Amino acid sequence: MDYSKYPAEPYRIKMVEPVKMISKEERMKVAEEAGFNTFLIPSDAVYIDLLTDSGTNAMSDRQWAGMMLGDEAYAGSVNFAHLKDTVEELMGFRHIVPTHQGRGAENLLSSIAIKEGQYVPGNMYFTTTRFHQENNGGIFIDIIRDEAHDATIDIPFKGNIDVEKLRKLIEEKGAENIAYVCLAVTVNLAGGQPVSMGNMKEVSELCKANGIKVFYDATRFAENAFFIKEQEDGYQDKTIAEIVKEMFSYADGCTMSGKKDGIVNIGGFLCMNDDELFEQAKELVVVFEGMPSYGGMAGRDMEALAIGLKESMQYEYISHRVLQVRYLGDKLKEAGVPIVEPVGGHAVFLDARRFCPHLEQTDFPAQSLANELFIESGVRTMERGIISAGRDKNTGENHMPKLETVRVTIPRRVYTYKHMDVVADAIIKLYEHKEDIKGLKFVYEPKQLRFFTARFEHK
Ligand SMILES: *Cc1c(COP(=O)(O)O)cnc(C)c1O
């Protein structure tokens, strides 16, 4: 193995959690009982769990030590002060409101910053983010560059906003009808694709000139910073911390899920510099989450998050993180398995359209593929395609996203390269008898965020 390309784990292991594999017959039974939805499979039936990298992180010894320093005072916890100071130091925002997780922050921001009928342009959508925008009367508009919708185009910074699309939207609708621009770093549903510093700067300049605020979905900010260091001219000699600071200098605030690049198991926050917006956020957080000095989080969790945010920016950590994901992607590519290219920061996305050319999108190929992979190998993944995209709020028709994918998501600091080998072998084996994968149909379809709890049967 080329250790400069795929560095060894930059940690040693001092606590282990045994995993076991049940038989294929048992997995078939489990899958059926779960309505062919990997979200409904009990975790002890799973061998390698790549459902999500959300809250599935392994915390460090320092974070666990921080948990013992939890100050659970109802008001004015010292851990809140630590988190606030850390966020200000790393991201440069003056105000922070802790929330129970990222969607709590999205709920607050959407409630205070969107007026009925306003547009909320973004670089592709995220499920919970768009839900809160639409739930607060906003109209989501996708302004990501066109290439992001094509799984086969391998270019850097595929998550960039198409600035011309944004300019046109401002001209057509008027700046006053745009609530804010939501810029995700990296873009989860596009395949974990990063946004370049140049693009963030350009978006910021255009928005400033028109009096429009820019809020980042900062959930994967450290992974994005790694890609900038690796691939954008002029950033090779900068530290991840310097890059992160510059990234956020082009934003008015952000929502953050601590469960991703915060390397914790629960938590999130909303940030901004604007005093008036902060006052409004504080008024709302007491209703939905808790006192502004803890929001939705325990003191100990705020402490672990403050430490995790800093750890996510250590070069040894973040380079291993992104390159371990790339290792899995490279193995699949070499075997001819169709994946979204280039491989992004947190996951390898299988291209279900090319994996299952015998199925129509309305046969839910990605949902079915995720399910078959579990039965084949005990590896749990999730659908990111037509099921996740949901239905149009007004017409009730299915959104038909160009990307129909299975997300093979790598938790932080949890699995080794050997686990990646096992996963690659399982996917390659499934690809060899892909014709056996059958289409699915709904037997239960929830109204909101249907992918979490829907149930299916074979067509
Ligand atoms: C996970 C995620 C969220 C939502 O965060 P939660 O902590 O799960 O509520 C928002 N945006 C992106 C890009 C995410 O990956």
Coordinates of N, CA and C in Angstrom, one line a residue, residues 28 32 36 352 355-373 375 404 406 430 433-442 456-459:
M28 N -31.9 -11.9 5.6 CA -33.0 -11.8 4.7 C -34.3 -11.5 5.6
E32 N -36.6 -8.1 5.5 CA -38.1 -8.2 5.3 C -38.9 -7.5 6.4
F36 N -37.7 -3.5 3.9 CA -36.6 -3.2 2.9 C -36.2 -1.7 3.1
A352 N -26.6 4.2 -8.8 CA -27.5 3.1 -9.0 C -28.1 3.0 -10.4
F355 N -25.5 1.0 -12.0 CA -25.4 -0.3 -11.3 C -26.5 -1.2 -11.7
C356 N -27.7 -0.6 -11.8 CA -28.9 -1.4 -12.1 C -29.6 -0.8 -13.4
P357 N -29.0 -0.9 -14.5 CA -29.6 -0.3 -15.7 C -30.9 -1.0 -16.1
H358 N -31.2 -2.2 -15.5 CA -32.4 -2.9 -15.9 C -33.6 -2.3 -15.1
L359 N -33.4 -1.3 -14.2 CA -34.5 -0.8 -13.4 C -34.7 0.7 -13.8
E360 N -36.0 1.1 -13.7 CA -36.4 2.5 -13.9 C -36.2 3.2 -12.6
Q361 N -36.1 4.6 -12.6 CA -36.0 5.3 -11.3 C -37.2 5.0 -10.4
T362 N -38.4 4.8 -11.0 CA -39.6 4.6 -10.2 C -39.6 3.2 -9.7
D363 N -38.6 2.4 -10.0 CA -38.5 1.1 -9.4 C -37.6 1.2 -8.1
F364 N -37.2 2.4 -7.8 CA -36.4 2.7 -6.6 C -35.1 1.9 -6.6
P365 N -34.3 2.0 -7.7 CA -33.0 1.2 -7.8 C -32.1 1.4 -6.6
A366 N -31.9 2.6 -6.1 CA -30.9 2.8 -5.0 C -31.4 2.2 -3.7
Q367 N -32.7 2.3 -3.5 CA -33.3 1.7 -2.3 C -33.1 0.2 -2.3
S368 N -33.3 -0.4 -3.5 CA -33.2 -1.8 -3.6 C -31.8 -2.3 -3.5
L369 N -30.9 -1.5 -4.1 CA -29.4 -1.8 -4.0 C -28.9 -1.8 -2.6
A370 N -29.3 -0.8 -1.8 CA -28.9 -0.7 -0.4 C -29.3 -1.9 0.3
N371 N -30.6 -2.3 0.1 CA -31.2 -3.4 0.7 C -30.4 -4.7 0.4
E372 N -30.1 -4.9 -0.9 CA -29.5 -6.2 -1.4 C -28.0 -6.2 -0.8
L373 N -27.4 -5.1 -0.7 CA -26.0 -5.1 -0.2 C -26.0 -5.5 1.3
I375 N -28.2 -7.6 2.6 CA -28.5 -9.0 2.7 C -27.3 -9.8 2.2
E404 N -29.2 9.2 -8.6 CA -29.9 8.1 -7.9 C -28.8 7.2 -7.3
V406 N -26.6 5.2 -3.9 CA -26.5 4.6 -2.6 C -25.3 5.2 -1.9
L430 N -21.6 -8.1 -5.4 CA -23.0 -7.8 -5.8 C -23.1 -7.3 -7.2
H433 N -23.6 -9.9 -9.9 CA -24.9 -10.5 -10.2 C -26.0 -9.4 -10.0
K434 N -25.7 -8.2 -10.5 CA -26.6 -7.1 -10.4 C -28.0 -7.3 -11.0
E435 N -28.1 -8.2 -12.0 CA -29.4 -8.4 -12.7 C -30.4 -9.0 -11.7
D436 N -30.0 -9.6 -10.6 CA -30.9 -10.2 -9.7 C -31.6 -9.2 -8.8
I437 N -31.1 -7.9 -8.8 CA -31.7 -6.9 -8.0 C -33.1 -6.5 -8.6
K438 N -34.1 -6.6 -7.7 CA -35.5 -6.3 -8.2 C -35.9 -5.0 -7.8
G439 N -36.9 -4.4 -8.5 CA -37.5 -3.1 -8.1 C -38.4 -3.2 -6.9
L440 N -38.7 -2.0 -6.3 CA -39.5 -2.0 -5.1 C -40.7 -1.0 -5.3
K441 N -41.7 -1.2 -4.4 CA -42.8 -0.2 -4.4 C -43.1 0.1 -2.9
F442 N -43.8 1.2 -2.7 CA -44.1 1.6 -1.3 C -45.3 0.7 -0.8
F456 N -41.4 -0.9 2.2 CA -41.4 -1.3 0.8 C -41.7 -2.8 0.7
E457 N -42.1 -3.2 -0.6 CA -42.1 -4.7 -0.9 C -41.6 -4.8 -2.4
H458 N -41.2 -6.0 -2.8 CA -40.8 -6.2 -4.1 C -41.9 -6.0 -5.1
K459 N -41.6 -5.4 -6.2 CA -42.6 -5.1 -7.3 C -43.1 -6.5 -7.9

